[in-house]
Short mmCIF file of C-alpha atoms and ligand atoms in Angstrom, two decimals:
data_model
loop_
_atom_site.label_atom_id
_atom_site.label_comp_id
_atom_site.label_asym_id
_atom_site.label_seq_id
_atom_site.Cartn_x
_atom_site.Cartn_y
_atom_site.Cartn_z
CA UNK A 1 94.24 79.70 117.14
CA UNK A 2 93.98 81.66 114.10
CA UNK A 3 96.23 84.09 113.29
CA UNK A 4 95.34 86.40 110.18
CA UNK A 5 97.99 88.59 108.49
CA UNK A 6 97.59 92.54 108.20
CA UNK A 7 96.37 91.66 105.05
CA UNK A 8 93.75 89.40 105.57
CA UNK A 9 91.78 91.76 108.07
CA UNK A 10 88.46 93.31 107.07
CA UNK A 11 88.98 96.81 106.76
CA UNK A 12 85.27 96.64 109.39
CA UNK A 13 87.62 94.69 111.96
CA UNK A 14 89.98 97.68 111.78
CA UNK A 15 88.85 99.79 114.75
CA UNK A 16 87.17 102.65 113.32
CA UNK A 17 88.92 106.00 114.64
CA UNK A 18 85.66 107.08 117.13
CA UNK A 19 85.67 103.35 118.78
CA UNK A 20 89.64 103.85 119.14
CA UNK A 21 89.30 107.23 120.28
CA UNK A 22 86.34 106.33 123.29
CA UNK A 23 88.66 103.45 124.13
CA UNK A 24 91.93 104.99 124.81
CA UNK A 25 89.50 108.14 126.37
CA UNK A 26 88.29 104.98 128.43
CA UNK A 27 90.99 103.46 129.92
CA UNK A 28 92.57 107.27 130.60
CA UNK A 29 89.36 106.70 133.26
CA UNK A 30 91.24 105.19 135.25
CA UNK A 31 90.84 102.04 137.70
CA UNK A 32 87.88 102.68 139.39
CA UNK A 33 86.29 101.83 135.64
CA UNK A 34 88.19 99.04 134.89
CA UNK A 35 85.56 97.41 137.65
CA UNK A 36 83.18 97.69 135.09
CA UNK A 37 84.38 95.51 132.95
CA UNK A 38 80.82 94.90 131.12
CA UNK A 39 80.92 98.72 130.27
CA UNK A 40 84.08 98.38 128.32
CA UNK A 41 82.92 94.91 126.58
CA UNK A 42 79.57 96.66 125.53
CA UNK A 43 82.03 99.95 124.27
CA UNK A 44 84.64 98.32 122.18
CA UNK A 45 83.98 94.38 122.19
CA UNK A 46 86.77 93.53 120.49
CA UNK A 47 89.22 94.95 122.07
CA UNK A 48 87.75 93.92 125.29
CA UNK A 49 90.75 93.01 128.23
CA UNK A 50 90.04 89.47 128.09
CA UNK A 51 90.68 89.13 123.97
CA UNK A 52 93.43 92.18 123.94
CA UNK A 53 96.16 89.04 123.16
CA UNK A 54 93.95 87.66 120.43
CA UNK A 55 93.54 91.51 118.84
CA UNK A 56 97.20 92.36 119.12
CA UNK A 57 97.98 88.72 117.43
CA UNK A 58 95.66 89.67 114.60
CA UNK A 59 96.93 92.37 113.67
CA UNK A 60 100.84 91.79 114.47
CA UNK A 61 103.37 92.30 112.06
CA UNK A 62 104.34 89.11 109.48
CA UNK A 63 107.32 88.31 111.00
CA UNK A 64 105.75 87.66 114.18
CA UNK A 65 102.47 86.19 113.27
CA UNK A 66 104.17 83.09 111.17
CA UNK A 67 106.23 82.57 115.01
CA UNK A 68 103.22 83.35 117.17
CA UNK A 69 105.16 86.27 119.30
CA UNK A 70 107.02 85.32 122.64
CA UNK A 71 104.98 85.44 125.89
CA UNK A 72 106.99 88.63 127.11
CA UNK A 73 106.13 90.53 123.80
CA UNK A 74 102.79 89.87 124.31
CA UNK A 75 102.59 90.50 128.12
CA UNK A 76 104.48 93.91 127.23
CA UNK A 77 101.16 95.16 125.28
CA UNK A 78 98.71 94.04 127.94
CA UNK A 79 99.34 97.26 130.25
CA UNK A 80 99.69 100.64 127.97
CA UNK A 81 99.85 103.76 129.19
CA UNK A 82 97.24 105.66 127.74
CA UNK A 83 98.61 108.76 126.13
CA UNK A 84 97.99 111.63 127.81
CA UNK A 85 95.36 114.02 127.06
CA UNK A 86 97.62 116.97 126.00
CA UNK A 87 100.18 118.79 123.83
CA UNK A 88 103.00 117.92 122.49
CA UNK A 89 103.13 114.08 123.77
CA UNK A 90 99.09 113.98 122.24
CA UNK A 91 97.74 115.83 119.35
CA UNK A 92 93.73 116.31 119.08
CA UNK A 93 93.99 116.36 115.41
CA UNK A 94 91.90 113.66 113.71
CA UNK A 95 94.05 110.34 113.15
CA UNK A 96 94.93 109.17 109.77
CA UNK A 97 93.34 105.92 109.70
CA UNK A 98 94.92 102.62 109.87
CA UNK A 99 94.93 101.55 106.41
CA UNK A 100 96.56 104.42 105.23
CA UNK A 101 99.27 104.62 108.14
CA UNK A 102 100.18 100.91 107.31
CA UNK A 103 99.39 101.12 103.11
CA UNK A 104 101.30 104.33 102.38
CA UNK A 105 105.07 104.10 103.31
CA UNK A 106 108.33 104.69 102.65
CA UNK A 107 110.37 101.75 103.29
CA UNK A 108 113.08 101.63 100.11
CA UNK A 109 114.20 98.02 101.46
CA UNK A 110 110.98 97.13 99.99
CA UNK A 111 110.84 99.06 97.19
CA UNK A 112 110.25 102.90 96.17
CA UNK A 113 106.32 102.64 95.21
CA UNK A 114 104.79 103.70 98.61
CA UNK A 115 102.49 100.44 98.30
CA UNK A 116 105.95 98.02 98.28
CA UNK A 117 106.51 98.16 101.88
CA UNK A 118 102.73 96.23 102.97
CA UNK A 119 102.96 94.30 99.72
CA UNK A 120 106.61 92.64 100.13
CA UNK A 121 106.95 92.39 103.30
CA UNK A 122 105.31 89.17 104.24
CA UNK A 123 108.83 87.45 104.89
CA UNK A 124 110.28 89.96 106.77
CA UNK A 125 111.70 88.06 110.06
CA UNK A 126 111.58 90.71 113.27
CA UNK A 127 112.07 87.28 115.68
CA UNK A 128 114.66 87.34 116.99
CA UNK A 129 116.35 90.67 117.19
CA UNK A 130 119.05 92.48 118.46
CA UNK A 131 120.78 95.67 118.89
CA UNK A 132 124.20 96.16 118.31
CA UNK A 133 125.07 99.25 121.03
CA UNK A 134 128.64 100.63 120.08
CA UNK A 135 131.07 103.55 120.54
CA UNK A 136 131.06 106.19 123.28
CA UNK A 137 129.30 104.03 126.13
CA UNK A 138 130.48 102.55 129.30
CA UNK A 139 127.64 99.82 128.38
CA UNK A 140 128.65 98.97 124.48
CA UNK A 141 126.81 94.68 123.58
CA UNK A 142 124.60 93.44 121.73
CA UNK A 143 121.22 93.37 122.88
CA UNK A 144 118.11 91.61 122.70
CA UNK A 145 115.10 92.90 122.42
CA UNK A 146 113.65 91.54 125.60
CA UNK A 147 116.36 93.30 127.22
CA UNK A 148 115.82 96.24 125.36
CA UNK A 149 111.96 96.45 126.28
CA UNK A 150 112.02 94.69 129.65
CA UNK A 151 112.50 97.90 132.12
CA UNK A 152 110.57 100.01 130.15
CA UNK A 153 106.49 101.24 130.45
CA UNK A 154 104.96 101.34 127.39
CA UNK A 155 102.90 104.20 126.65
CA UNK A 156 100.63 105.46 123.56
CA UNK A 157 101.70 109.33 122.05
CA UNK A 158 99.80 111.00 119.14
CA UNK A 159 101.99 112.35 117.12
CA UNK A 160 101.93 114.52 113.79
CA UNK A 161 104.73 113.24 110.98
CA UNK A 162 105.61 115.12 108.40
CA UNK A 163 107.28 113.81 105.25
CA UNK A 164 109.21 116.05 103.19
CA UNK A 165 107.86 115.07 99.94
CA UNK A 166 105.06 117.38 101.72
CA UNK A 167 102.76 114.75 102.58
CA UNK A 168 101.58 114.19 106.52
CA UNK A 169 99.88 111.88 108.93
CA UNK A 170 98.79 111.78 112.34
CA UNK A 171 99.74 108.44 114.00
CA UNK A 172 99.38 107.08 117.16
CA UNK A 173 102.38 105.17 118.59
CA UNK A 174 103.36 102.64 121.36
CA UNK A 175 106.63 103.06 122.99
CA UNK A 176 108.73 104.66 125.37
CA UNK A 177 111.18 107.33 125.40
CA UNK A 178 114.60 107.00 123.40
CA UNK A 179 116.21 109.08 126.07
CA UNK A 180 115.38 106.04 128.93
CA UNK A 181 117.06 103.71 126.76
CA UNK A 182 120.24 106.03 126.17
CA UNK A 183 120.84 106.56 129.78
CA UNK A 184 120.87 102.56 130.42
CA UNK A 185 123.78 102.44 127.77
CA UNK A 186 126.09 105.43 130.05
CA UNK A 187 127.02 107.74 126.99
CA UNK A 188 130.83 109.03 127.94
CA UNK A 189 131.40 112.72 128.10
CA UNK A 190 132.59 112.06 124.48
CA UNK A 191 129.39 111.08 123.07
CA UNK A 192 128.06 114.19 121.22
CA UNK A 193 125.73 112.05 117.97
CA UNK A 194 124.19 108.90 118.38
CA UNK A 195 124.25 107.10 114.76
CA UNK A 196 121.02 104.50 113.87
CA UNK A 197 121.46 101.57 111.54
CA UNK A 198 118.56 99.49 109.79
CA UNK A 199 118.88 96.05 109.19
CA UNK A 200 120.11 94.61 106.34
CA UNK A 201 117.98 91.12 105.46
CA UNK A 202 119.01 91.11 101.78
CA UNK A 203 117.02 87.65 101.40
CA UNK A 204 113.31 89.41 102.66
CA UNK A 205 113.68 92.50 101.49
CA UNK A 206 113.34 93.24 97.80
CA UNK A 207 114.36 96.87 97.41
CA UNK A 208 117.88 95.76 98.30
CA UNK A 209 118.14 93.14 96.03
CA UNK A 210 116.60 95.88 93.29
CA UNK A 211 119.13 96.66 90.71
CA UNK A 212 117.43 100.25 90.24
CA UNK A 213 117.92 100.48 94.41
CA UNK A 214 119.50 104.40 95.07
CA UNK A 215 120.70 103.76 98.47
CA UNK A 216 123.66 102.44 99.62
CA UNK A 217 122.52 99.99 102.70
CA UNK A 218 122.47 99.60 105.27
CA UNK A 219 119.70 102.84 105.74
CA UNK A 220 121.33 105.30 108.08
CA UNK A 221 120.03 108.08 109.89
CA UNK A 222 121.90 110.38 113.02
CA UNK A 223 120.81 112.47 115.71
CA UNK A 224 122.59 114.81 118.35
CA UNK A 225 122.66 113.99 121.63
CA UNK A 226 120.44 117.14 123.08
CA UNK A 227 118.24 116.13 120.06
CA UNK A 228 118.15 112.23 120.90
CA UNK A 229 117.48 113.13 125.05
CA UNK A 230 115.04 115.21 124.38
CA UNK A 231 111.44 114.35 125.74
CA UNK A 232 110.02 114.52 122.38
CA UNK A 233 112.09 111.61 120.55
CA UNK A 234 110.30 108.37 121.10
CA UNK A 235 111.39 104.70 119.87
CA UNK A 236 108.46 103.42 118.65
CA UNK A 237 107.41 99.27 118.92
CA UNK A 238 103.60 99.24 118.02
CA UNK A 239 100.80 101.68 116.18
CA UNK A 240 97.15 101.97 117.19
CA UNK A 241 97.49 99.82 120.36
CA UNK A 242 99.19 96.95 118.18
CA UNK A 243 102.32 95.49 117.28
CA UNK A 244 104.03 97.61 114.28
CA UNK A 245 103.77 96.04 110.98
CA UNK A 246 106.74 95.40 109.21
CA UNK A 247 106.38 98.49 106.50
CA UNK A 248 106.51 101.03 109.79
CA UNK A 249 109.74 99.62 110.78
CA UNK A 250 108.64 96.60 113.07
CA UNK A 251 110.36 95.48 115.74
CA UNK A 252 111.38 98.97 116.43
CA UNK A 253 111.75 102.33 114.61
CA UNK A 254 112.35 105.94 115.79
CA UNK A 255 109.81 108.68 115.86
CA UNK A 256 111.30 112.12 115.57
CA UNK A 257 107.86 114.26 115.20
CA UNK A 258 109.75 117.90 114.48
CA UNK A 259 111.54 116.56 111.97
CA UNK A 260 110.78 115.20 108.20
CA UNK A 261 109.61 111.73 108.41
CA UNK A 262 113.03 110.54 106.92
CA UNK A 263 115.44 111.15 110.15
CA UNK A 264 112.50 108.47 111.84
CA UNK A 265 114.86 105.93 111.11
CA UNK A 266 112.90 101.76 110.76
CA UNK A 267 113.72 98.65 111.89
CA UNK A 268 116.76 99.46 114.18
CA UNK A 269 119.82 97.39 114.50
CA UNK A 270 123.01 98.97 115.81
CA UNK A 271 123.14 102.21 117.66
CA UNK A 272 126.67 103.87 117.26
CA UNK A 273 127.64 106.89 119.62
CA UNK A 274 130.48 109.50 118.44
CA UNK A 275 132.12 112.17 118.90
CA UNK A 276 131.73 113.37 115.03
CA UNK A 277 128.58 114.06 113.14
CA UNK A 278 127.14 110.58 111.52
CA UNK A 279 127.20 110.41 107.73
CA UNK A 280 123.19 109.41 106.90
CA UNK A 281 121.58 108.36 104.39
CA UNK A 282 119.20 110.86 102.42
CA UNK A 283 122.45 113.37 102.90
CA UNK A 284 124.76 111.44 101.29
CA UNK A 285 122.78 110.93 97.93
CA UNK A 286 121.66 114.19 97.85
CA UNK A 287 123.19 116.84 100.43
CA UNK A 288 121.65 120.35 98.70
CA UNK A 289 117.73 118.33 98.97
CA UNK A 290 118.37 116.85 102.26
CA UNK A 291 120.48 118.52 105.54
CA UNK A 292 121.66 116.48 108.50
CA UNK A 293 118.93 118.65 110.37
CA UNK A 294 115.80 118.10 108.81
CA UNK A 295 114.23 119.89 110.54
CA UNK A 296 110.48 120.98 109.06
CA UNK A 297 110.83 124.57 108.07
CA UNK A 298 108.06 126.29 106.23
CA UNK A 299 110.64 128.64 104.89
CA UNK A 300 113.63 127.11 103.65
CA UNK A 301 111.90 125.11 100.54
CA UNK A 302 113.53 121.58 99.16
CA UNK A 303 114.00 121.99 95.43
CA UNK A 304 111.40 119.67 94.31
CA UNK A 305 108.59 120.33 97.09
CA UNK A 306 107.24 123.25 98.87
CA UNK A 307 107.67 122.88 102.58
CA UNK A 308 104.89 126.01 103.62
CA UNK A 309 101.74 123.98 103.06
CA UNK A 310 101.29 119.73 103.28
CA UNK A 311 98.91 117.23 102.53
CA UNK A 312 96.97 115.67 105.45
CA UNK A 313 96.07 111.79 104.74
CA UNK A 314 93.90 110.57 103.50
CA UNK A 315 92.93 112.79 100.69
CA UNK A 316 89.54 111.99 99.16
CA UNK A 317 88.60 112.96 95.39
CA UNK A 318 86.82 115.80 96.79
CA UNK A 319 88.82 117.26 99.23
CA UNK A 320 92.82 117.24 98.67
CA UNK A 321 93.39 118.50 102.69
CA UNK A 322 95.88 120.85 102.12
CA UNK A 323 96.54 122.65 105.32
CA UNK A 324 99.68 125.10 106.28
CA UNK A 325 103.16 123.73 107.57
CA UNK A 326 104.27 124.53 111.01
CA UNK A 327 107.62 125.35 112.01
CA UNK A 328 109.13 122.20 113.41
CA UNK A 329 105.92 120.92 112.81
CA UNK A 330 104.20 122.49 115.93
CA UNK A 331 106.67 121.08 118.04
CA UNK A 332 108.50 124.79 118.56
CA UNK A 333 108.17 125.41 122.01
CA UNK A 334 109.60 121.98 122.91
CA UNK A 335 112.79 121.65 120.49
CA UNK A 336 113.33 125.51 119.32
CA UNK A 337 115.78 126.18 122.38
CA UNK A 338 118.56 123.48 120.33
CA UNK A 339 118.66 125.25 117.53
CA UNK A 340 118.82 129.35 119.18
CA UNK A 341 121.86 130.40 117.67
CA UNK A 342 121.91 128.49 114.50
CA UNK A 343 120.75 129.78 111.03
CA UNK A 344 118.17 127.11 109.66
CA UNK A 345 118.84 128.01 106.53
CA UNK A 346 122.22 126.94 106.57
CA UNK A 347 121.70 124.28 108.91
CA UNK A 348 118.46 122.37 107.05
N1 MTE B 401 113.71 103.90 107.37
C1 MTE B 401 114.28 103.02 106.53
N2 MTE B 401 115.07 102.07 107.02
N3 MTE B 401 114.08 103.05 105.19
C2 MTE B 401 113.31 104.04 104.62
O1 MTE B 401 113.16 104.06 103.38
N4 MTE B 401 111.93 106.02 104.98
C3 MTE B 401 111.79 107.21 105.84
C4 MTE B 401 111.47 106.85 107.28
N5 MTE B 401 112.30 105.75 107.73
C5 MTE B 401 112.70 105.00 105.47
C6 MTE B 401 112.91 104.88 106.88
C7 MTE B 401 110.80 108.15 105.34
S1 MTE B 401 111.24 109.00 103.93
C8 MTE B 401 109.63 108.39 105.97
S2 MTE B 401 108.60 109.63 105.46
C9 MTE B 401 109.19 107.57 107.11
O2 MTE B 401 110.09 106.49 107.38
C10 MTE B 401 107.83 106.99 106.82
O3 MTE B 401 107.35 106.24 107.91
P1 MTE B 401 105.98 105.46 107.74
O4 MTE B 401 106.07 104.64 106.49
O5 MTE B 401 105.80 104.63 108.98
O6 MTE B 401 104.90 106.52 107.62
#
């Protein structure tokens, strides 16, 4: 069979954003329409049931195309849930289209130009892969990712992300709640932050080897525990109805959509849960540009970027898309309640 990289597909086998949209507006039908399985051929042939496999395989991520993925990866894909038709799990707003979503990232293991992470990640290995689960649990291991995914329902969400260099992007995800995971681990009383690593793969990943690199690895990133439960926080394992390429943070990534893009935390290996606040990554280097919080606040500005108004991608030559900044990024009514009595000034 042939199996084509990210970068070898046509952008006119990408599914356009209207044939993507009638699909997923399709199978939210229901089952009475899957009878009519001619409909949905003559709709969106390509992504017809029968060829789903051969669609997801074309466009998986590097490190699973050169090891055609395992059956159970693939079977896990054949039965999304549709995301549902409302606020805050779905957003309306028009998607940012493939290509950009997978050609404009920020991946520093790969380098700090946000074309590095598709361009030098073609040796990125995502098979196998494990999760180290530590601290306050009653279920601490290390575990596969089969084991990871097996209980769970997969199910689509279209989210808004919002970077804090004042850029944004509306993506839509496969995965399943971070909160279902957590409770399978048994957090002790104790457990008040749960801590995220990324992996280290010194060999495949270029920005680590980089002499110029600003980070010290491994990439770390912390949440609280009302913050990591809540309904909102989603652990991410595929993008437009495919497997996620390696620059999102393939095998498996956080999404954190009130929050700047940088707390959304890639290619997950050890989950740490503690009793203190986690030391992470952005904060270290630079504590006064980037809070433990994060946040997005339209009034509490980082030094070098405005946080009132963003840029939606893609911009064109003729229109830049500069549209105003919500307060946690429209995501208030579900996440304001955490953070009642704090000052979000003080607490970016
Ligand atoms: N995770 C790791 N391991 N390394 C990174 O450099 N960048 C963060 C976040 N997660 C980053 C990371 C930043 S700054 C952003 S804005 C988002 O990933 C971007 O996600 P995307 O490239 O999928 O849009």
């Amino acid at each position: 069979m042939l199996i084509k990289k990210p970068s070898d597909i046509p952008p006119s086998e990408i599914t356009p954003e209207s044939v993507y949209r009638a699909r997923r507006e399709f199978m939210r039908g229901g089952a009475a329409l899957l009878a009519g399985g001619a409909l949905f051929s003559s709709m969106a042939p390509s992504m017809a049931f029968g060829q789903q496999g051969d669609a997801l395989k074309a466009a998986a991520p590097p490190g699973l195309t050169r090891t055609p993925p395992a059956a159970w990866w693939e079977e896990k894909f054949e039965d999304i849930r549709p995301a549902p038709s409302e606020e805050p799990l779905y957003t309306a707003e028009a998607l940012t289209p493939y290509q950009d979503v997978t050609r404009y990232n920020n991946f520093y293991e790969f380098g700090m130009d946000k074309s590095d992470p598709s361009n030098r990640s073609s040796a990125f290995q995502t098979d196998p892969w494990s999760i180290e689960v530590e601290g306050e649990v009653a279920r601490p291991g290390t575990y596969h990712l089969e084991d990871i995914l097996k209980p769970h329902d997969l199910e689509e969400r279209v989210y808004r992300l919002r970077c804090v260099e004042a850029w944004s992007m509306v993506i839509p995800w496969i995965g399943f709640p971070l909160a279902d995971l957590i409770k399978r681990f048994e957090p002790t009383s104790r457990a008040r932050y749960v801590e995220f690593e990324t992996v280290i793969q010194s060999d495949t990943m270029p920005g680590i080897r980089s002499p110029f690199a600003i980070v010290d690895w491994p990439y770390r990133e912390g949440l609280r525990m009302d913050e990591a439960m809540n309904e909102l926080t989603f652990l991410a394992v595929g993008l437009y109805g495919s497997f996620l390429p390696a620059q999102n943070g393939a095998p498996i990534r956080l999404v954190v959509p009130w929050k700047y893009g940088f707390k959304s935390i890639k290619s997950i290996v050890r989950m740490n849960f503690r009793e203190t606040q986690p030391n992470t990554t952005w904060n270290d280097l630079q504590a006064n540009e980037y809070g433990f919080y994060a946040n997005v606040n339209p009034e509490v500005h980082h030094p070098r970027w405005r946080q009132d108004m963003e840029r939606r991608l893609p911009q064109t030559l003729f229109s830049r898309r500069v549209i105003p900044t919500r307060l946690f990024n429209g995501y208030e009514e579900q996440v304001a309640h955490m953070y009642k009595d704090m000052d979000l000034a003080r607490y970016y």
